[in-house]
Every structure is written in structure tokens, then in C-alpha cells.
Amino acid sequence: MAERVFEETPEAFVRLKKPPERIWYRGDPSLLRRPKVSIVGTRRPSSYTREIVRTLASELARRGVAVVSGAAMGVDAQAHMGAGAAHTIAVVGNGVDIRYPAINASLIESIEREGLVLSRFEPGFRATNWSFVVRNELVVALGELLVVAEAEEKSGSMRSAEYALKQGKEIWVLPHRLGESGGTRYLLREGLARPILDMDAFLERFGIPSSPLTEYDDFLLFCQKRPTVEEAVAAFGGRVYEEELEGRIVVHNGRISLA
């Protein structure tokens, strides 16, 4: 699969202090139009973290959300796999023609075919320590919010949290036992993050799960959040009434839901 360059820098990156001049990609750029959540964390997650991350990513995907992560071992891989290749965006720290790390090569290849792989580095560029830091900023920029699943205090995931704070993004973390995940405990202790204590409550902002959506267009994704009729008309005009007549949405007590 050949790599391509975006004709225009994706909007989420334009707002950065130093926007990338070019973004290369492989896959389906329409995923950028979906609601997005960034998930990051340690390369050596506990079994608890792996299970929760996969469940969380899967539930987000069922709600039409694209899960964004960095294609690394550990939490990143669990997030991509939980969402499914067609519902995830991988931001890499090397050229998109290089599948790194090798242990995730088949996963990255599947995302190239069904999802989206992005990089600000030209083809042929091999990852370095600093390029992962650059990648982390882009991962955070794409998401509406950041989930730090598990992290130590001095880690790349904590650098991602710094980016989120600078960009004004909400940070959420998984709750852990005492003595574990010092980075997320620090974020909680300092009032910089909120814990996901109830997954259903956390997911409510992204609407109810579909069974599943067969079309990922902006209108259907919008309606999953049960907007008011006024909100929907303001955003989509007459399409609201057309979809109601077609039986694809239902209006009840002034709010819209999928039929």
C-alpha cells in the first residue's frame, strides 16, 4: 500500500503551537471526521489494564468513536485491538512505510488496510527517542480527551499528559491499587485527571451503542448522543426531518435517538 500526503494539514494539528508541515498516511482518512479518544499507557501493562483498555476501546468503537494511539507495545496495542482495525488511528514515530515495532507489524498492517496510520515523518525515517515524543503530541491532539491507562511518573505517557494539559484536553485515568501506576496516581493527587470509576457513566457522553452502525456519517454519529431536535436542526437542517420520515431516527420528548 502506497503512502500519501494530506493536501491540507488535519485541523487538529493546525491548532498546535508548531503545526507539522506535512502528514503522511496510509488507510482511510475519513476516520478523522469521527469523534476521537486518545488512549496511552505503559508498554508493560498489568493484566487488569490490558482487559479494561480492550473493553473501553471496544465500547468506544461501538459508539462510532475512533480510538487513537501510538502503535507501541502494551497499552497502545490493546487499544488498537480492542477498537478493531477499522475503528482506530495509529500515529507512528517513523515513516508510514515502516511497521515498527516488529511485534506489532501485523496489527499495523491491518490498520493500514481498514483504519488509518499517520506520521509527520517522511517515508524511510526510522524511529528515535525524540520522534516518539513528537508522535505523542499528535496522538493527544487528535483526541477529544486523553485516557492514561497506566503509567509511571517518568514516562512517555506522562509527557502525553503534559501535552493534554497544554492543549486544554481532559485527562482520565484508570483506578489502580496502591503502589501501582505512580504516574496516574500523581495526576489524580494533583487534581489533573479524573478516574474512570464507572465505565458506563464515562461512555454516556459518546451516546448509546449501536448494533452496530453500518454507516459512519456525521449525522448518525451526532444522533447517537441523543441531541435535542433544535440542536440537530441547527447542525443538519432539513435532513433531520428526512431521516425521521425514513424511520432511521425517532423523536421522543424533544430528543432524537437512532431507530
CSV table of N, CA and C in Angstrom, one decimal, residues 25-104:
chain,number,residue,atom,x,y,z
A,25,TYR,N,0.2,9.4,5.3
A,25,TYR,CA,-0.8,8.5,5.9
A,25,TYR,C,-1.0,7.3,4.9
A,26,ARG,N,-1.4,6.2,5.5
A,26,ARG,CA,-1.9,5.0,4.8
A,26,ARG,C,-3.3,4.7,5.4
A,27,GLY,N,-4.3,4.4,4.6
A,27,GLY,CA,-5.6,4.0,5.1
A,27,GLY,C,-6.7,5.0,4.8
A,28,ASP,N,-7.6,5.0,5.6
A,28,ASP,CA,-8.9,5.7,5.4
A,28,ASP,C,-8.9,7.1,6.2
A,29,PRO,N,-8.7,8.2,5.5
A,29,PRO,CA,-8.7,9.5,6.2
A,29,PRO,C,-10.0,9.9,6.7
A,30,SER,N,-11.1,9.3,6.3
A,30,SER,CA,-12.4,9.6,6.8
A,30,SER,C,-12.6,9.4,8.3
A,31,LEU,N,-11.7,8.6,8.9
A,31,LEU,CA,-11.8,8.4,10.4
A,31,LEU,C,-11.5,9.7,11.1
A,32,LEU,N,-10.8,10.6,10.5
A,32,LEU,CA,-10.6,11.9,11.2
A,32,LEU,C,-11.9,12.7,11.4
A,33,ARG,N,-12.9,12.3,10.7
A,33,ARG,CA,-14.2,13.1,10.9
A,33,ARG,C,-15.0,12.5,12.1
A,34,ARG,N,-14.6,11.4,12.6
A,34,ARG,CA,-15.3,10.8,13.7
A,34,ARG,C,-15.0,11.5,15.0
A,35,PRO,N,-15.8,11.3,16.0
A,35,PRO,CA,-15.3,11.7,17.4
A,35,PRO,C,-14.1,10.8,17.7
A,36,LYS,N,-13.2,11.3,18.5
A,36,LYS,CA,-11.9,10.6,18.7
A,36,LYS,C,-11.5,10.6,20.2
A,37,VAL,N,-11.0,9.5,20.7
A,37,VAL,CA,-10.5,9.5,22.0
A,37,VAL,C,-9.1,8.9,22.0
A,38,SER,N,-8.1,9.5,22.6
A,38,SER,CA,-6.7,9.1,22.6
A,38,SER,C,-6.5,8.2,23.9
A,39,ILE,N,-5.9,7.1,23.7
A,39,ILE,CA,-5.6,6.2,24.8
A,39,ILE,C,-4.1,5.9,24.8
A,40,VAL,N,-3.4,6.1,25.9
A,40,VAL,CA,-1.9,5.8,26.0
A,40,VAL,C,-1.6,5.1,27.3
A,41,GLY,N,-0.4,4.6,27.4
A,41,GLY,CA,0.0,4.0,28.7
A,41,GLY,C,1.3,3.2,28.5
A,42,THR,N,1.6,2.5,29.5
A,42,THR,CA,2.9,1.8,29.6
A,42,THR,C,3.0,0.6,28.6
A,43,ARG,N,4.2,0.3,28.2
A,43,ARG,CA,4.4,-0.8,27.3
A,43,ARG,C,4.4,-2.1,28.1
A,44,ARG,N,4.3,-2.1,29.4
A,44,ARG,CA,4.2,-3.3,30.2
A,44,ARG,C,3.0,-3.3,31.1
A,45,PRO,N,1.8,-3.3,30.6
A,45,PRO,CA,0.6,-3.1,31.4
A,45,PRO,C,0.3,-4.4,32.2
A,46,SER,N,-0.4,-4.2,33.3
A,46,SER,CA,-0.9,-5.4,34.1
A,46,SER,C,-2.0,-6.0,33.3
A,47,SER,N,-2.4,-7.2,33.7
A,47,SER,CA,-3.5,-7.9,33.0
A,47,SER,C,-4.8,-7.2,33.2
A,48,TYR,N,-4.9,-6.5,34.4
A,48,TYR,CA,-6.1,-5.7,34.7
A,48,TYR,C,-6.2,-4.6,33.6
A,49,THR,N,-5.1,-3.9,33.4
A,49,THR,CA,-5.1,-2.8,32.5
A,49,THR,C,-5.4,-3.2,31.1
A,50,ARG,N,-4.8,-4.3,30.7
A,50,ARG,CA,-5.0,-4.9,29.3
A,50,ARG,C,-6.5,-5.1,29.1
A,51,GLU,N,-7.1,-5.8,30.1
A,51,GLU,CA,-8.5,-6.1,29.9
A,51,GLU,C,-9.4,-4.9,29.9
A,52,ILE,N,-9.2,-3.9,30.8
A,52,ILE,CA,-10.0,-2.7,30.8
A,52,ILE,C,-9.8,-1.9,29.5
A,53,VAL,N,-8.6,-1.8,29.1
A,53,VAL,CA,-8.3,-1.0,27.9
A,53,VAL,C,-9.0,-1.6,26.7
A,54,ARG,N,-8.9,-2.9,26.5
A,54,ARG,CA,-9.6,-3.5,25.4
A,54,ARG,C,-11.1,-3.3,25.5
A,55,THR,N,-11.7,-3.5,26.6
A,55,THR,CA,-13.1,-3.3,26.8
A,55,THR,C,-13.5,-1.9,26.5
A,56,LEU,N,-12.8,-0.9,27.0
A,56,LEU,CA,-13.1,0.5,26.8
A,56,LEU,C,-13.0,0.9,25.4
A,57,ALA,N,-11.9,0.4,24.7
A,57,ALA,CA,-11.8,0.7,23.3
A,57,ALA,C,-12.9,0.1,22.4
A,58,SER,N,-13.3,-1.1,22.8
A,58,SER,CA,-14.4,-1.8,22.1
A,58,SER,C,-15.7,-1.0,22.2
A,59,GLU,N,-16.0,-0.6,23.4
A,59,GLU,CA,-17.2,0.1,23.7
A,59,GLU,C,-17.2,1.5,23.0
A,60,LEU,N,-16.1,2.2,23.0
A,60,LEU,CA,-16.0,3.4,22.2
A,60,LEU,C,-16.3,3.2,20.7
A,61,ALA,N,-15.7,2.2,20.2
A,61,ALA,CA,-15.9,1.9,18.8
A,61,ALA,C,-17.3,1.6,18.5
A,62,ARG,N,-18.0,0.9,19.4
A,62,ARG,CA,-19.5,0.6,19.2
A,62,ARG,C,-20.3,1.9,19.1
A,63,ARG,N,-19.7,3.0,19.7
A,63,ARG,CA,-20.4,4.2,19.7
A,63,ARG,C,-20.0,5.2,18.6
A,64,GLY,N,-19.2,4.6,17.6
A,64,GLY,CA,-18.7,5.4,16.5
A,64,GLY,C,-17.5,6.2,16.7
A,65,VAL,N,-16.8,6.0,17.8
A,65,VAL,CA,-15.6,6.8,18.2
A,65,VAL,C,-14.4,6.1,17.6
A,66,ALA,N,-13.5,6.9,17.0
A,66,ALA,CA,-12.2,6.3,16.6
A,66,ALA,C,-11.2,6.4,17.7
A,67,VAL,N,-10.6,5.3,18.0
A,67,VAL,CA,-9.6,5.2,19.1
A,67,VAL,C,-8.2,5.6,18.6
A,68,VAL,N,-7.5,6.5,19.2
A,68,VAL,CA,-6.2,7.0,18.7
A,68,VAL,C,-5.2,6.5,19.7
A,69,SER,N,-4.1,5.9,19.1
A,69,SER,CA,-3.0,5.6,20.0
A,69,SER,C,-1.7,5.5,19.1
A,70,GLY,N,-0.6,5.1,19.7
A,70,GLY,CA,0.7,5.2,19.1
A,70,GLY,C,1.3,4.0,18.5
A,71,ALA,N,0.6,2.8,18.4
A,71,ALA,CA,1.0,1.6,17.8
A,71,ALA,C,2.2,0.9,18.5
A,72,ALA,N,2.5,1.3,19.8
A,72,ALA,CA,3.6,0.7,20.5
A,72,ALA,C,3.1,-0.6,21.2
A,73,MET,N,4.0,-1.3,21.8
A,73,MET,CA,3.6,-2.5,22.6
A,73,MET,C,2.8,-2.0,23.8
A,74,GLY,N,2.1,-3.0,24.4
A,74,GLY,CA,1.4,-2.7,25.6
A,74,GLY,C,0.1,-2.0,25.5
A,75,VAL,N,-0.2,-0.9,26.2
A,75,VAL,CA,-1.5,-0.3,26.2
A,75,VAL,C,-1.9,0.1,24.8
A,76,ASP,N,-0.9,0.7,24.0
A,76,ASP,CA,-1.3,1.1,22.6
A,76,ASP,C,-1.9,0.0,21.8
A,77,ALA,N,-1.2,-1.2,21.8
A,77,ALA,CA,-1.7,-2.3,21.0
A,77,ALA,C,-3.0,-2.8,21.5
A,78,GLN,N,-3.2,-2.8,22.8
A,78,GLN,CA,-4.5,-3.2,23.4
A,78,GLN,C,-5.6,-2.3,22.9
A,79,ALA,N,-5.3,-1.0,22.9
A,79,ALA,CA,-6.3,0.0,22.5
A,79,ALA,C,-6.7,-0.2,21.0
A,80,HIS,N,-5.7,-0.4,20.2
A,80,HIS,CA,-6.0,-0.6,18.7
A,80,HIS,C,-6.8,-1.9,18.5
A,81,MET,N,-6.4,-3.0,19.2
A,81,MET,CA,-7.0,-4.3,19.0
A,81,MET,C,-8.4,-4.3,19.6
A,82,GLY,N,-8.6,-3.6,20.7
A,82,GLY,CA,-9.9,-3.5,21.3
A,82,GLY,C,-10.9,-2.8,20.4
A,83,ALA,N,-10.5,-1.7,19.8
A,83,ALA,CA,-11.4,-1.0,18.9
A,83,ALA,C,-11.6,-1.7,17.6
A,84,GLY,N,-10.7,-2.5,17.2
A,84,GLY,CA,-10.8,-3.1,15.9
A,84,GLY,C,-10.1,-2.2,14.8
A,85,ALA,N,-9.4,-2.8,13.9
A,85,ALA,CA,-8.6,-2.1,12.9
A,85,ALA,C,-9.4,-1.0,12.2
A,86,ALA,N,-10.7,-1.3,11.9
A,86,ALA,CA,-11.5,-0.3,11.1
A,86,ALA,C,-11.9,0.9,11.9
A,87,HIS,N,-11.7,0.9,13.2
A,87,HIS,CA,-12.1,2.0,14.1
A,87,HIS,C,-11.0,2.6,14.9
A,88,THR,N,-9.8,2.6,14.3
A,88,THR,CA,-8.7,3.1,15.1
A,88,THR,C,-7.7,3.9,14.2
A,89,ILE,N,-7.0,4.8,14.8
A,89,ILE,CA,-6.0,5.6,14.2
A,89,ILE,C,-4.7,5.4,14.9
A,90,ALA,N,-3.7,5.0,14.2
A,90,ALA,CA,-2.3,4.8,14.7
A,90,ALA,C,-1.4,5.9,14.3
A,91,VAL,N,-0.9,6.6,15.2
A,91,VAL,CA,0.1,7.7,14.9
A,91,VAL,C,1.5,7.1,15.3
A,92,VAL,N,2.4,7.1,14.3
A,92,VAL,CA,3.7,6.4,14.5
A,92,VAL,C,4.8,7.4,14.5
A,93,GLY,N,5.9,6.9,15.1
A,93,GLY,CA,7.1,7.8,15.3
A,93,GLY,C,8.2,7.5,14.2
A,94,ASN,N,7.8,6.9,13.1
A,94,ASN,CA,8.6,6.6,12.0
A,94,ASN,C,7.9,6.9,10.7
A,95,GLY,N,8.5,6.6,9.6
A,95,GLY,CA,7.8,6.7,8.3
A,95,GLY,C,6.7,5.7,8.2
A,96,VAL,N,5.6,6.0,7.5
A,96,VAL,CA,4.5,5.1,7.5
A,96,VAL,C,4.8,3.8,6.6
A,97,ASP,N,5.9,3.8,6.0
A,97,ASP,CA,6.3,2.6,5.2
A,97,ASP,C,7.1,1.7,6.1
A,98,ILE,N,7.3,2.0,7.3
A,98,ILE,CA,8.0,1.1,8.3
A,98,ILE,C,7.0,0.7,9.3
A,99,ARG,N,6.9,-0.7,9.5
A,99,ARG,CA,6.0,-1.2,10.5
A,99,ARG,C,6.8,-1.5,11.8
A,100,TYR,N,6.7,-0.6,12.7
A,100,TYR,CA,7.5,-0.7,14.0
A,100,TYR,C,6.6,-0.4,15.2
A,101,PRO,N,6.8,-1.2,16.2
A,101,PRO,CA,7.8,-2.3,16.4
A,101,PRO,C,7.3,-3.6,15.6
A,102,ALA,N,8.3,-4.4,15.4
A,102,ALA,CA,8.1,-5.6,14.5
A,102,ALA,C,7.0,-6.5,15.1
A,103,ILE,N,7.0,-6.5,16.5
A,103,ILE,CA,6.0,-7.4,17.1
A,103,ILE,C,4.5,-7.0,16.8
A,104,ASN,N,4.4,-5.7,16.4
A,104,ASN,CA,3.0,-5.2,16.1
A,104,ASN,C,2.8,-5.1,14.5
